[in-house]
């Protein structure tokens, strides 16, 4: 049985229907010494990917795939790196994407898959003016 | 923000999964946002207020 109800799946499928670019969800998990949340994350991503053919899940081993870990600067597992047509969007999710994190993941997929960022034009000018490395970390909980 | 500017990286972190990191940044409530290890934003804010604080822009920048 899936984690999403048939009704949730239908709603999510509708939200994802506007994707025009392929989206790759690169999932880093740790087989030994890792938490169960890696398995939960994998299950969630596969369910999302089953709803839209433009979404694919790429599984990576946090310990063995060190080149990819360095490439995407992934520091913890489980981690999800969101790519838009193979290009890093610089959006990362650490931990199983449940609760509020799930909403954030879906929004990240829509941004990556549509190329559309739904922000106020003035806000966008502030963001686009940033010319130094800026690392934003947002902490949340499932409920 | 990250998708809009190549200089920006955004991590969404499940606080209860990564307790060491949560302790490091004294996450006592969520959402809590840390920018470049220096700026702290606790709670959810309206879009403009959040971006302004996250980027360290002065208040008058929005007027």
Short mmCIF file of C-alpha atoms in Angstrom, two decimals:
data_model
loop_
_atom_site.label_atom_id
_atom_site.label_comp_id
_atom_site.label_asym_id
_atom_site.label_seq_id
_atom_site.Cartn_x
_atom_site.Cartn_y
_atom_site.Cartn_z
CA UNK A 1 0.00 0.00 0.00
CA UNK A 2 1.29 3.44 -0.88
CA UNK A 3 1.91 6.32 1.48
CA UNK A 4 -0.43 8.59 -0.49
CA UNK A 5 -4.19 8.06 -0.58
CA UNK A 6 -5.81 7.79 -4.03
CA UNK A 7 -7.32 11.25 -3.47
CA UNK A 8 -3.91 12.75 -2.56
CA UNK A 9 -2.39 11.10 -5.62
CA UNK A 10 -5.03 12.64 -7.88
CA UNK A 11 -4.48 16.10 -6.36
CA UNK A 12 -0.71 15.79 -6.63
CA UNK A 13 -0.91 14.55 -10.21
CA UNK A 14 -2.89 17.67 -11.08
CA UNK A 15 -0.29 19.91 -9.40
CA UNK A 16 2.50 18.21 -11.35
CA UNK A 17 0.70 18.30 -14.70
CA UNK A 18 2.36 21.56 -15.76
CA UNK A 19 5.93 20.21 -15.80
CA UNK A 20 7.71 20.88 -19.08
CA UNK A 21 11.30 19.99 -18.12
CA UNK A 22 12.55 16.60 -16.90
CA UNK A 23 13.16 16.60 -13.15
CA UNK A 24 15.66 14.27 -11.53
CA UNK A 25 15.44 13.60 -7.81
CA UNK A 26 18.87 12.37 -6.73
CA UNK A 27 18.46 10.48 -3.47
CA UNK A 28 21.45 9.79 -1.25
CA UNK A 29 20.88 7.11 1.36
CA UNK A 30 23.12 5.22 3.75
CA UNK A 31 22.64 1.46 3.82
CA UNK A 32 24.62 0.75 6.97
CA UNK A 33 24.39 3.02 9.96
CA UNK A 34 21.68 5.06 8.31
CA UNK A 35 18.19 5.66 9.65
CA UNK A 36 14.90 4.22 8.39
CA UNK A 37 14.05 7.62 6.93
CA UNK A 38 16.14 6.76 3.87
CA UNK A 39 13.68 3.99 3.00
CA UNK A 40 10.73 6.30 3.67
CA UNK A 41 12.26 8.97 1.44
CA UNK A 42 12.79 6.44 -1.35
CA UNK A 43 9.21 5.24 -1.15
CA UNK A 44 7.84 8.79 -1.24
CA UNK A 45 10.00 9.78 -4.21
CA UNK A 46 9.02 6.70 -6.18
CA UNK A 47 5.34 7.39 -5.54
CA UNK A 48 5.75 10.99 -6.74
CA UNK A 49 7.70 9.84 -9.80
CA UNK A 50 4.95 7.36 -10.68
CA UNK A 51 2.55 10.28 -11.13
CA UNK A 52 4.47 12.09 -13.87
CA UNK A 53 6.76 10.62 -16.49
CA UNK A 54 9.01 13.68 -16.43
CA UNK A 55 10.11 12.86 -12.88
CA UNK A 56 12.80 10.25 -12.28
CA UNK A 57 14.53 9.06 -9.13
CA UNK A 58 18.29 8.50 -9.15
CA UNK A 59 19.56 6.44 -6.22
CA UNK A 60 23.00 7.15 -4.80
CA UNK A 61 24.88 5.60 -1.91
CA UNK A 62 25.99 8.23 0.59
CA UNK A 63 29.14 6.27 1.42
CA UNK A 64 30.12 4.69 -1.90
CA UNK A 65 29.17 7.42 -4.37
CA UNK A 66 31.62 9.91 -2.95
CA UNK A 67 32.19 11.67 -6.29
CA UNK A 68 28.49 12.50 -6.58
CA UNK A 69 28.37 13.46 -2.93
CA UNK A 70 31.17 15.95 -3.53
CA UNK A 71 29.67 17.14 -6.83
CA UNK A 72 26.42 18.09 -5.16
CA UNK A 73 28.03 19.04 -1.85
CA UNK A 74 25.80 16.65 0.07
CA UNK A 75 26.82 16.52 3.72
CA UNK A 76 24.20 14.29 5.38
CA UNK A 77 21.83 11.43 4.50
CA UNK A 78 19.13 10.97 3.54
CA UNK A 79 19.41 13.85 1.09
CA UNK A 80 17.45 14.75 -2.00
CA UNK A 81 19.04 16.91 -4.68
CA UNK A 82 16.61 18.40 -7.19
CA UNK A 83 17.85 18.67 -10.79
CA UNK A 84 16.12 20.42 -13.67
CA UNK A 85 16.97 18.63 -16.92
CA UNK A 86 20.21 17.47 -15.30
CA UNK A 87 21.14 20.91 -13.98
CA UNK A 88 21.51 21.42 -10.23
CA UNK A 89 18.83 23.78 -8.89
CA UNK A 90 20.80 24.13 -5.64
CA UNK A 91 17.72 23.01 -3.71
CA UNK A 92 18.38 20.23 -1.19
CA UNK A 93 16.17 18.38 1.24
CA UNK A 94 17.66 16.52 4.19
CA UNK A 95 15.55 13.86 5.93
CA UNK A 96 12.40 12.08 4.82
CA UNK A 97 10.09 14.49 2.98
CA UNK A 98 7.02 14.07 5.15
CA UNK A 99 4.67 16.74 6.52
CA UNK A 100 5.76 20.29 5.65
CA UNK A 101 8.87 18.93 3.97
CA UNK A 102 6.63 17.09 1.51
CA UNK A 103 4.98 20.37 0.48
CA UNK A 104 8.42 21.92 0.07
CA UNK A 105 9.57 19.03 -2.09
CA UNK A 106 6.55 19.28 -4.37
CA UNK A 107 7.12 23.04 -4.75
CA UNK A 108 10.79 22.42 -5.56
CA UNK A 109 9.80 19.87 -8.22
CA UNK A 110 7.34 22.34 -9.76
CA UNK A 111 9.97 25.11 -9.85
CA UNK A 112 12.50 22.70 -11.41
CA UNK A 113 10.00 21.32 -13.89
CA UNK A 114 8.37 24.56 -15.00
CA UNK A 115 11.22 27.04 -14.65
CA UNK A 116 8.67 29.35 -13.07
CA UNK A 117 9.38 30.97 -9.72
CA UNK A 118 6.25 32.35 -8.14
CA UNK A 119 7.67 35.37 -6.30
CA UNK A 120 6.86 39.06 -6.30
CA UNK A 121 8.84 40.95 -9.03
CA UNK A 122 10.44 43.26 -6.45
CA UNK A 123 11.51 40.28 -4.33
CA UNK A 124 13.02 38.70 -7.43
CA UNK A 125 15.16 41.79 -8.09
CA UNK A 126 16.58 41.56 -4.56
CA UNK A 127 17.35 37.86 -5.00
CA UNK A 128 18.90 38.30 -8.42
CA UNK A 129 21.18 41.05 -7.07
CA UNK A 130 22.95 38.58 -4.74
CA UNK A 131 26.54 38.17 -5.94
CA UNK A 132 28.20 36.34 -3.06
CA UNK A 133 27.78 32.71 -1.88
CA UNK A 134 24.64 32.50 0.23
CA UNK A 135 23.71 29.34 2.10
CA UNK A 136 20.17 29.16 3.43
CA UNK A 137 19.20 26.40 5.87
CA UNK A 138 15.56 26.04 6.84
CA UNK A 139 14.75 23.71 9.74
CA UNK A 140 11.27 22.25 10.05
CA UNK A 141 9.52 19.23 11.55
CA UNK A 142 7.03 16.79 10.01
CA UNK A 143 4.09 18.22 11.97
CA UNK B 1 15.60 31.72 -4.02
CA UNK B 2 18.22 29.12 -4.93
CA UNK B 3 16.54 28.47 -8.27
CA UNK B 4 16.64 32.19 -9.05
CA UNK B 5 20.31 32.83 -8.36
CA UNK B 6 23.33 30.58 -8.84
CA UNK B 7 25.02 32.07 -5.77
CA UNK B 8 22.28 30.79 -3.49
CA UNK B 9 21.97 27.27 -2.06
CA UNK B 10 18.91 26.27 -0.06
CA UNK B 11 18.70 23.30 2.30
CA UNK B 12 15.43 22.15 3.87
CA UNK B 13 16.34 20.13 6.94
CA UNK B 14 14.13 17.85 9.00
CA UNK B 15 15.11 19.07 12.46
CA UNK B 16 14.31 15.92 14.45
CA UNK B 17 16.37 13.74 12.09
CA UNK B 18 19.51 15.84 12.39
CA UNK B 19 19.61 16.68 16.08
CA UNK B 20 23.29 17.61 16.15
CA UNK B 21 22.73 20.29 13.54
CA UNK B 22 19.56 21.44 15.29
CA UNK B 23 21.48 21.78 18.54
CA UNK B 24 24.31 23.62 16.78
CA UNK B 25 21.87 26.27 15.54
CA UNK B 26 19.74 26.20 18.71
CA UNK B 27 16.58 25.20 16.88
CA UNK B 28 13.95 25.46 19.60
CA UNK B 29 11.05 26.21 17.28
CA UNK B 30 10.28 25.74 13.61
CA UNK B 31 10.55 26.93 10.99
CA UNK B 32 13.96 28.35 11.80
CA UNK B 33 16.16 29.72 9.05
CA UNK B 34 19.92 30.20 9.20
CA UNK B 35 21.69 32.18 6.50
CA UNK B 36 25.47 31.96 6.13
CA UNK B 37 25.76 30.84 9.76
CA UNK B 38 25.02 34.39 10.91
CA UNK B 39 21.42 35.46 10.20
CA UNK B 40 18.65 33.72 12.17
CA UNK B 41 14.96 33.95 11.32
CA UNK B 42 12.49 32.24 13.63
CA UNK B 43 8.98 31.49 12.42
CA UNK B 44 7.26 32.01 9.11
CA UNK B 45 7.24 35.50 7.63
CA UNK B 46 5.55 37.13 4.64
CA UNK B 47 7.59 36.74 1.45
CA UNK B 48 9.12 40.23 1.24
CA UNK B 49 9.94 40.39 4.93
CA UNK B 50 11.56 36.95 4.83
CA UNK B 51 13.71 37.65 1.77
CA UNK B 52 14.76 41.04 3.11
CA UNK B 53 15.86 39.54 6.42
CA UNK B 54 17.50 36.52 4.80
CA UNK B 55 19.58 38.73 2.53
CA UNK B 56 20.38 41.21 5.29
CA UNK B 57 18.75 44.08 3.41
CA UNK B 58 17.87 47.21 5.36
CA UNK B 59 14.23 47.94 6.10
CA UNK B 60 14.09 50.91 3.74
CA UNK B 61 15.09 48.70 0.79
CA UNK B 62 11.47 47.65 0.39
CA UNK B 63 9.95 51.12 0.33
#
